[in-house]
């Protein structure tokens, strides 16, 4: 019975021990699963440091579970009481011994022999991390909450927040060194060693550090700028002390060492102004009308909404190529990050416009001359048919316009402009300059060009069709203008509101020139300024009779209207 009782007691203890170990194992497994779930639901920004904290917390919890299980097993089995006593004694003495080990100095620093212990290092490292994390959070708070209210540019906000963040971090680190009893003079030896390291192994790191400070202070490259450095094209997303983040047009983020911005030539497309000029090379066949090519390229440029109207697009005749005339379309844009899509769109529009005007794009050709065609024929005799002599291809053959397609008389702007009296004697070169300064615009019947009392910044020349001059004030028609007439000059030259409403009577084509373009136009064509002055003086007299004039009579008192208007044109436009 005794043996049986002992066996029952042993089995009971065994089951309890197994239960304790099983409970500890299950608790350990559940703890791991719970921590994995917390990791999956953690914010993306915190996942970089979260695994380390998770492992530390999980290790502490698991250690506590197994220590409790081990202690319960020692308590349950009488034979293990000595070990239990040693375990309790060790746990009781552990805090004092651990604290003593932490406070035991292992070195002295500085002239005052400041003791440095393990606890000092732990406190120093912990507070240092807190200082730099706090400085970073302060910089982010300034960047997101305070600086946006100042309406500064994005690049200036990023630079200020970064500089303040690093400044707070440096000041906090210096204060921390002094607060823990470390004399800064005691770090002279360490600074000397670090100086040697910077001079040899850390030279590139030091260069990136200095370059980062220079970028932040000089502000030649800022966050949000569109830059090109060493073949890399993209937008600056962040500038730090060591490196700069560049987002490419493919939405790839590239980490660029700051030193590369000073070792390589950098193109900043958005420095001071986002406006930049695109160069689109175009080749056309020999014999093509150069004025027609100019008009086609300008129409294509003005059809693209992302191309600026001012400065106006231009066409340059670059050179005479081996197989073609070499032209170049120059167009201004204010979205440099989209220059590739804009160039693609312009190429499509240019191709469509060249096809519409039957302008051929050439291809490389070679001249082939046979010095001895008889010998070639003899060499080919074994073949069923003797090869016929190859014809000589003349240079430039196949590069002319299609003769079967005729251009409509009124389809080109050059033909339409020659109908205007003061443009009819212009040379092709002068007409090309004139075409660059304005643009052709179509209006449907009954469409209103502008209304009475509206402000005006454009001057119009009628190339085809008819336009009605209607006075809403008098409620009647004043005149009908036709091909060669112009209007809009009164408001443009005097700054007064429109004196009448202009309405299209039939399908009409107008040549439109704005104020800045008109200034350059009048500087090139002095005779046009005289014609405008004469016409304006005549219209001024008619408007005075109708009571529609908007010009102060005191300004022209005592002067002939023509002389006063001509002098005003010369003053306003500097001619």
XYZ file of C-alpha atoms in Angstrom:
575
model
C 0.000 0.000 0.000
C 2.875 2.317 0.809
C 4.486 1.662 -2.516
C 1.157 2.261 -4.244
C 0.668 5.501 -2.283
C 4.133 6.663 -3.260
C 3.431 5.876 -6.887
C 0.151 7.802 -6.785
C 1.866 10.821 -5.230
C 4.642 10.650 -7.810
C 2.172 10.435 -10.664
C 0.223 13.356 -9.235
C 3.354 15.524 -9.110
C 4.341 14.355 -12.569
C 0.980 15.391 -14.002
C 1.245 18.762 -12.289
C 4.754 19.327 -13.691
C 3.592 18.346 -17.168
C 0.621 20.677 -16.800
C 2.855 23.561 -15.732
C 5.248 22.984 -18.645
C 2.332 22.619 -21.072
C 0.734 25.813 -19.788
C 4.019 27.661 -20.137
C 4.488 26.346 -23.688
C 0.932 27.294 -24.690
C 1.335 30.758 -23.126
C 4.627 31.181 -25.003
C 2.956 30.240 -28.319
C -0.050 32.494 -27.726
C 2.285 35.362 -26.847
C 4.150 34.931 -30.143
C 0.933 34.846 -32.162
C -0.388 37.944 -30.416
C 2.819 39.836 -31.137
C 2.717 38.868 -34.833
C -0.821 40.215 -35.072
C 0.275 43.488 -33.487
C 3.090 43.761 -36.018
C 0.731 43.367 -38.984
C -1.567 46.104 -37.689
C 1.308 48.493 -36.868
C 1.588 51.722 -38.930
C 3.867 51.491 -41.944
C 6.039 54.364 -40.730
C 6.799 52.537 -37.463
C 7.535 49.118 -38.897
C 11.234 49.862 -39.322
C 11.887 50.005 -35.545
C 8.871 47.934 -34.436
C 10.464 44.451 -34.980
C 13.293 45.274 -32.535
C 10.872 46.442 -29.838
C 8.681 43.406 -30.481
C 11.586 41.007 -30.017
C 12.678 42.685 -26.779
C 9.154 42.665 -25.346
C 8.524 39.090 -26.469
C 11.810 37.912 -24.922
C 10.934 39.543 -21.582
C 7.440 38.046 -21.490
C 8.663 34.583 -22.422
C 11.432 34.753 -19.832
C 8.889 35.714 -17.164
C 6.574 32.836 -18.117
C 9.319 30.223 -17.891
C 10.717 31.663 -14.657
C 7.281 31.381 -13.037
C 6.922 27.816 -14.316
C 10.391 26.885 -13.049
C 9.664 28.383 -9.620
C 6.372 26.455 -9.316
C 8.094 23.186 -10.196
C 10.795 23.806 -7.582
C 8.109 24.509 -4.986
C 6.146 21.382 -5.865
C 8.971 18.822 -5.560
C 10.458 18.489 -2.019
C 13.712 17.056 -3.314
C 14.359 20.307 -5.208
C 13.937 22.565 -2.170
C 17.717 23.291 -1.902
C 17.710 24.453 -5.499
C 14.596 26.521 -4.773
C 16.364 28.168 -1.858
C 19.370 28.996 -4.014
C 17.036 30.375 -6.689
C 15.234 32.623 -4.189
C 18.540 33.784 -2.681
C 19.906 34.564 -6.137
C 16.821 36.527 -7.126
C 16.938 38.494 -3.879
C 20.610 39.355 -4.336
C 20.352 40.017 -8.081
C 19.091 43.651 -7.888
C 21.896 44.743 -5.547
C 24.594 42.975 -7.537
C 23.179 44.187 -10.851
C 22.926 47.767 -9.589
C 26.438 47.563 -8.206
C 27.753 46.287 -11.532
C 26.035 49.140 -13.346
C 27.514 51.747 -10.992
C 31.037 50.345 -10.939
C 33.308 52.798 -12.815
C 35.475 51.195 -15.444
C 37.248 54.308 -16.752
C 37.856 57.989 -16.038
C 37.541 60.754 -18.631
C 38.977 64.273 -18.581
C 41.189 66.215 -16.205
C 38.612 65.927 -13.404
C 38.660 62.145 -13.713
C 34.906 61.863 -14.213
C 33.964 58.219 -13.527
C 32.244 56.434 -16.396
C 30.154 53.392 -15.518
C 27.881 51.101 -17.478
C 24.834 52.892 -16.049
C 26.242 56.221 -17.221
C 26.607 54.868 -20.751
C 23.082 53.412 -20.757
C 21.585 56.694 -19.551
C 23.704 58.657 -22.008
C 22.709 56.515 -25.004
C 19.028 56.509 -24.005
C 18.824 60.269 -23.552
C 20.800 60.798 -26.773
C 18.249 58.759 -28.691
C 15.424 60.718 -27.057
C 17.113 64.040 -27.901
C 17.532 63.214 -31.586
C 14.050 61.717 -31.858
C 12.644 64.837 -30.204
C 14.618 67.085 -32.562
C 13.298 65.158 -35.551
C 9.715 65.333 -34.295
C 10.162 69.061 -33.710
C 11.350 69.522 -37.298
C 8.398 67.544 -38.653
C 5.987 69.555 -36.495
C 7.404 72.804 -37.846
C 7.228 71.502 -41.406
C 3.622 70.308 -41.170
C 1.998 72.781 -38.765
C 3.890 76.086 -38.543
C 5.793 76.678 -41.790
C 2.840 76.023 -44.172
C 1.076 79.019 -42.620
C 3.946 81.311 -43.687
C 3.226 80.658 -47.405
C 6.887 80.062 -48.085
C 7.961 77.815 -50.940
C 8.138 74.099 -50.336
C 11.929 74.040 -50.693
C 12.438 76.841 -48.156
C 10.137 75.112 -45.662
C 12.069 71.848 -45.964
C 15.418 73.617 -45.554
C 14.321 75.575 -42.461
C 12.792 72.528 -40.763
C 15.900 70.428 -41.460
C 18.328 73.072 -40.182
C 16.274 73.669 -37.012
C 15.996 69.920 -36.410
C 19.753 69.370 -36.663
C 20.457 72.498 -34.584
C 18.201 71.332 -31.745
C 19.764 67.886 -31.897
C 23.300 69.286 -31.703
C 22.472 71.672 -28.836
C 20.709 68.901 -26.923
C 23.674 66.563 -27.419
C 26.136 69.166 -26.075
C 23.920 69.869 -23.048
C 23.646 66.131 -22.451
C 27.422 65.721 -22.464
C 27.797 68.379 -19.805
C 24.859 67.138 -17.716
C 26.315 63.640 -17.294
C 29.602 65.122 -16.085
C 31.629 64.724 -19.276
C 33.966 67.660 -19.801
C 34.050 68.668 -23.467
C 37.776 69.294 -23.198
C 38.198 65.627 -22.363
C 36.964 64.752 -25.837
C 39.926 66.435 -27.509
C 41.758 63.150 -27.951
C 38.656 61.448 -29.325
C 38.082 64.384 -31.685
C 41.666 64.081 -32.898
C 41.232 60.397 -33.624
C 37.960 61.074 -35.415
C 39.708 63.802 -37.397
C 42.262 61.299 -38.659
C 39.442 58.934 -39.526
C 37.635 61.650 -41.440
C 40.831 62.446 -43.282
C 41.279 58.861 -44.469
C 38.436 56.378 -44.216
C 35.553 58.832 -43.697
C 36.566 61.394 -46.305
C 33.559 60.735 -48.563
C 31.157 60.828 -45.599
C 32.590 64.178 -44.503
C 32.278 65.496 -48.065
C 28.603 64.482 -48.186
C 28.035 66.116 -44.786
C 29.555 69.452 -45.861
C 27.744 69.278 -49.211
C 24.428 68.705 -47.433
C 24.924 71.750 -45.221
C 25.841 73.815 -48.289
C 22.717 72.700 -50.159
C 20.500 73.590 -47.212
C 22.091 77.004 -46.661
C 22.652 78.211 -50.247
C 19.196 77.110 -51.468
C 20.386 76.682 -55.061
C 18.670 73.291 -55.086
C 15.500 72.964 -53.022
C 12.798 70.429 -52.328
C 10.364 70.373 -55.246
C 12.924 71.432 -57.872
C 13.121 69.454 -61.108
C 16.799 68.690 -61.681
C 19.120 66.645 -63.841
C 22.369 65.422 -62.292
C 24.764 62.982 -63.934
C 22.066 61.695 -66.293
C 19.470 61.326 -63.516
C 16.280 63.323 -64.100
C 13.707 63.845 -61.366
C 12.153 65.948 -58.604
C 13.887 66.667 -55.289
C 11.795 65.080 -52.531
C 14.077 65.489 -49.508
C 17.484 66.973 -48.665
C 19.279 65.600 -45.616
C 22.802 66.001 -44.279
C 24.204 62.939 -46.040
C 22.045 62.379 -49.117
C 19.191 63.698 -51.242
C 16.102 61.783 -52.359
C 15.221 62.234 -56.057
C 11.914 60.976 -57.469
C 12.263 60.055 -61.138
C 9.538 60.355 -63.762
C 8.981 56.600 -63.361
C 8.170 57.223 -59.651
C 11.396 55.589 -58.526
C 13.121 57.099 -55.493
C 16.890 57.377 -55.877
C 19.230 58.158 -52.970
C 21.912 60.507 -54.314
C 24.974 61.387 -52.175
C 25.129 65.152 -51.701
C 28.697 65.295 -52.965
C 27.505 64.448 -56.500
C 25.615 67.753 -56.702
C 28.968 69.554 -56.492
C 31.170 67.110 -58.406
C 28.850 67.056 -61.457
C 27.095 69.706 -63.510
C 23.517 70.035 -62.289
C 20.665 71.357 -64.451
C 17.930 72.921 -62.322
C 14.913 73.324 -64.594
C 12.907 75.264 -61.991
C 15.555 77.598 -60.546
C 13.956 81.059 -60.043
C 11.352 80.353 -62.748
C 9.751 77.158 -64.098
C 9.790 78.463 -67.671
C 12.116 76.625 -70.044
C 12.433 76.236 -73.792
C 12.126 73.034 -75.776
C 14.064 72.402 -78.993
C 12.290 70.165 -81.521
C 14.450 69.355 -84.588
C 12.560 68.937 -87.867
C 13.925 68.044 -91.306
C 12.057 68.698 -94.561
C 12.834 67.887 -98.169
C 14.935 70.176 -100.333
C 12.791 72.525 -102.382
C 10.131 72.922 -99.693
C 8.762 76.422 -99.144
C 10.504 77.576 -95.949
C 7.723 80.021 -95.067
C 5.193 77.204 -95.369
C 7.324 75.066 -93.049
C 7.499 77.918 -90.545
C 3.734 78.312 -90.577
C 3.174 74.559 -90.148
C 5.520 74.312 -87.174
C 4.011 77.362 -85.478
C 0.477 76.046 -85.960
C 1.546 72.764 -84.365
C 3.128 74.585 -81.415
C 0.063 76.761 -80.820
C -2.193 73.713 -80.957
C -0.513 72.320 -77.839
C -2.199 73.839 -74.765
C 0.883 73.381 -72.557
C 3.034 75.590 -74.807
C 3.132 79.197 -73.597
C 1.757 81.918 -75.837
C 4.398 84.331 -74.600
C 7.270 84.181 -75.221
C 5.873 83.065 -78.579
C 7.209 79.916 -80.259
C 9.885 80.420 -82.889
C 11.261 78.528 -85.861
C 14.973 78.544 -86.667
C 16.492 77.494 -89.966
C 19.477 75.649 -88.521
C 21.407 74.435 -91.570
C 21.428 72.781 -94.975
C 21.775 69.075 -94.301
C 22.995 66.362 -96.632
C 19.462 65.348 -97.520
C 17.186 68.012 -96.062
C 16.636 71.483 -94.695
C 17.283 71.443 -90.944
C 14.708 73.397 -88.927
C 14.203 73.675 -85.185
C 10.991 74.555 -83.351
C 11.522 76.466 -80.103
C 8.594 76.388 -77.679
C 8.388 77.700 -74.109
C 6.746 75.656 -71.343
C 6.224 76.132 -67.593
C 5.873 72.449 -66.702
C 9.437 71.126 -67.036
C 8.606 67.819 -65.358
C 6.289 67.078 -68.318
C 8.738 68.053 -71.052
C 8.898 64.511 -72.474
C 5.084 64.180 -72.916
C 4.974 67.705 -74.357
C 7.721 66.886 -76.878
C 5.854 63.733 -77.858
C 2.623 65.688 -78.347
C 4.433 68.307 -80.432
C 5.959 65.617 -82.644
C 2.488 64.174 -83.299
C 1.095 67.633 -84.107
C 4.045 68.475 -86.365
C 3.617 65.235 -88.315
C -0.105 65.926 -88.799
C 0.499 69.511 -89.912
C 3.252 68.539 -92.363
C 0.978 65.918 -93.919
C -1.863 68.449 -94.132
C 0.372 70.846 -96.066
C 1.933 68.076 -98.196
C 5.423 68.671 -96.836
C 7.606 65.609 -97.128
C 10.019 64.403 -94.468
C 13.137 63.145 -96.288
C 15.135 59.999 -95.776
C 18.869 59.448 -96.373
C 19.795 58.744 -100.008
C 22.987 57.728 -101.805
C 24.211 58.134 -105.371
C 25.328 54.900 -107.038
C 27.518 55.193 -110.162
C 28.535 52.142 -112.238
C 31.896 52.683 -113.934
C 31.778 49.464 -116.001
C 28.219 48.151 -116.429
C 29.351 45.738 -119.241
C 31.602 43.830 -116.846
C 28.745 43.553 -114.391
C 26.471 42.197 -117.140
C 29.039 39.530 -118.085
C 29.371 38.469 -114.456
C 25.637 37.953 -114.289
C 25.315 35.935 -117.548
C 24.856 32.504 -115.810
C 21.610 33.768 -114.373
C 18.365 33.235 -116.349
C 18.022 36.919 -116.943
C 20.821 39.371 -117.224
C 20.636 42.106 -114.685
C 19.793 45.443 -116.195
C 22.124 48.351 -115.395
C 21.029 50.118 -112.288
C 19.816 53.667 -112.984
C 21.706 56.575 -111.601
C 19.863 58.265 -108.762
C 20.301 62.010 -108.865
C 21.004 63.804 -105.625
C 17.845 65.210 -104.114
C 15.537 63.064 -106.242
C 12.404 62.137 -104.335
C 12.762 65.082 -101.986
C 10.338 67.456 -103.706
C 6.717 68.148 -102.954
C 4.045 66.057 -104.608
C 3.207 67.825 -107.834
C -0.248 66.283 -108.035
C -1.441 68.041 -104.895
C -2.142 71.769 -105.147
C -2.308 74.028 -102.187
C -5.478 76.101 -101.969
C -4.846 79.769 -102.484
C -6.197 80.882 -99.110
C -4.896 77.911 -97.101
C -1.595 79.502 -96.043
C -1.196 82.458 -93.760
C 1.401 83.984 -96.070
C -1.120 84.262 -98.927
C -3.748 85.716 -96.623
C -1.368 88.297 -95.165
C -0.387 89.548 -98.611
C -3.999 90.700 -99.052
C -3.419 93.285 -96.331
C -2.208 96.480 -97.995
C 0.704 97.216 -95.679
C 1.977 93.625 -95.854
C 1.717 93.079 -99.618
C 5.280 94.246 -100.327
C 6.890 92.275 -97.494
C 9.546 89.743 -98.392
C 9.220 86.092 -97.420
C 11.715 86.632 -94.598
C 9.678 89.550 -93.245
C 6.464 87.551 -93.493
C 8.095 84.712 -91.581
C 8.926 87.110 -88.731
C 5.378 88.464 -88.881
C 3.891 84.971 -88.689
C 5.948 84.273 -85.570
C 4.494 87.317 -83.788
C 0.830 86.442 -84.234
C -1.483 83.529 -84.840
C -4.461 82.741 -87.037
C -7.871 82.220 -85.417
C -11.136 81.068 -87.009
C -14.609 82.357 -86.090
C -18.011 80.970 -87.034
C -20.890 83.190 -88.244
C -22.708 85.167 -85.516
C -19.839 84.558 -83.097
C -18.890 87.576 -80.962
C -15.178 88.414 -80.930
C -15.450 90.862 -78.039
C -18.113 93.088 -76.528
C -18.385 96.767 -75.841
C -16.719 98.025 -72.611
C -14.542 94.911 -72.280
C -10.815 95.361 -71.743
C -8.664 94.552 -74.739
C -5.090 93.375 -75.151
C -5.211 92.181 -78.781
C -5.055 93.671 -82.254
C -6.873 91.941 -85.142
C -6.331 91.876 -88.929
C -9.106 90.411 -91.105
C -7.651 87.817 -93.463
C -10.975 86.539 -94.812
C -14.671 87.077 -94.146
C -16.586 90.055 -92.724
C -16.964 91.537 -89.252
C -19.744 93.855 -88.079
C -18.990 96.834 -85.830
C -22.044 97.281 -83.595
C -22.629 99.925 -80.902
C -24.792 98.787 -78.024
C -24.845 102.350 -76.720
C -26.371 103.681 -79.969
C -28.146 100.389 -80.727
C -27.114 100.409 -84.366
C -24.517 99.156 -86.798
C -21.520 101.447 -87.298
C -19.591 99.690 -90.079
C -18.773 96.399 -91.765
C -15.101 95.500 -92.044
C -13.662 93.194 -94.703
C -10.397 91.652 -95.842
C -7.410 93.882 -95.091
C -9.159 95.902 -92.373
C -7.966 95.825 -88.794
C -9.555 96.648 -85.449
C -8.887 96.526 -81.725
C -6.121 99.104 -81.969
C -7.978 101.826 -80.009
C -8.281 99.819 -76.820
C -4.820 98.326 -77.266
C -3.087 101.655 -77.863
C -4.990 103.757 -75.316
C -5.848 101.240 -72.580
C -9.518 102.266 -72.771
C -12.344 99.685 -72.854
C -13.653 98.435 -76.183
C -15.782 101.104 -77.853
C -17.977 98.682 -79.808
C -19.015 95.062 -80.137
C -17.404 93.042 -82.955
C -19.578 90.263 -84.383
C -18.749 87.873 -87.227
C -21.139 87.972 -90.207
C -19.666 84.996 -92.090
C -16.908 82.445 -91.607
C -13.927 84.649 -90.823
C -10.194 84.217 -90.347
C -8.380 86.746 -88.152
C -4.702 87.329 -87.567
C -4.345 88.053 -83.823
C -1.455 89.935 -82.228
C -1.272 90.764 -78.500
C 0.345 93.836 -76.921
C 3.844 92.415 -76.433
C 3.906 90.897 -79.895
C 2.584 94.157 -81.410
C 5.478 96.052 -79.854
C 8.015 93.859 -81.632
C 5.931 93.962 -84.814
C 5.870 97.769 -84.917
C 9.579 97.954 -84.158
C 10.248 95.841 -87.259
C 7.673 97.548 -89.494
C 7.682 101.326 -89.031
C 5.327 101.778 -92.015
C 2.705 99.687 -90.226
C 2.857 102.096 -87.285
C 2.147 105.007 -89.658
C -0.819 103.169 -91.207
C -2.265 102.407 -87.783
C -1.828 106.031 -86.692
C -3.640 107.331 -89.803
C -6.488 104.856 -89.462
C -6.784 105.455 -85.738
C -7.016 109.230 -86.199
C -9.803 108.772 -88.755
C -11.711 106.386 -86.507
C -11.199 108.718 -83.573
C -12.965 111.503 -85.451
C -15.874 109.178 -86.303
C -16.139 108.022 -82.689
C -16.086 111.617 -81.450
C -18.955 112.450 -83.781
C -20.871 109.432 -82.459
C -19.996 110.226 -78.849
C -18.233 106.870 -78.344
C -14.679 108.030 -77.723
C -12.988 106.863 -74.540
C -9.925 109.141 -74.820
C -9.613 112.179 -72.594
C -9.832 115.237 -74.901
C -7.433 117.200 -72.683
C -4.594 114.831 -73.587
C -4.696 115.784 -77.270
C -5.712 119.424 -76.881
C -3.903 121.667 -79.366
C -2.456 118.765 -81.402
C -3.506 117.258 -84.677
C -5.158 113.890 -83.894
C -2.784 112.046 -86.235
C 0.312 113.626 -84.647
C -0.958 112.956 -81.131
C -1.779 109.297 -81.895
C 1.553 108.709 -83.652
C 3.418 110.214 -80.693
C 1.405 108.023 -78.295
C 2.252 104.891 -80.285
C 5.936 105.802 -80.278
C 5.836 106.384 -76.511
C 3.929 103.235 -75.578
C 5.838 100.874 -77.845
C 9.272 102.497 -77.830
C 9.624 103.061 -81.588
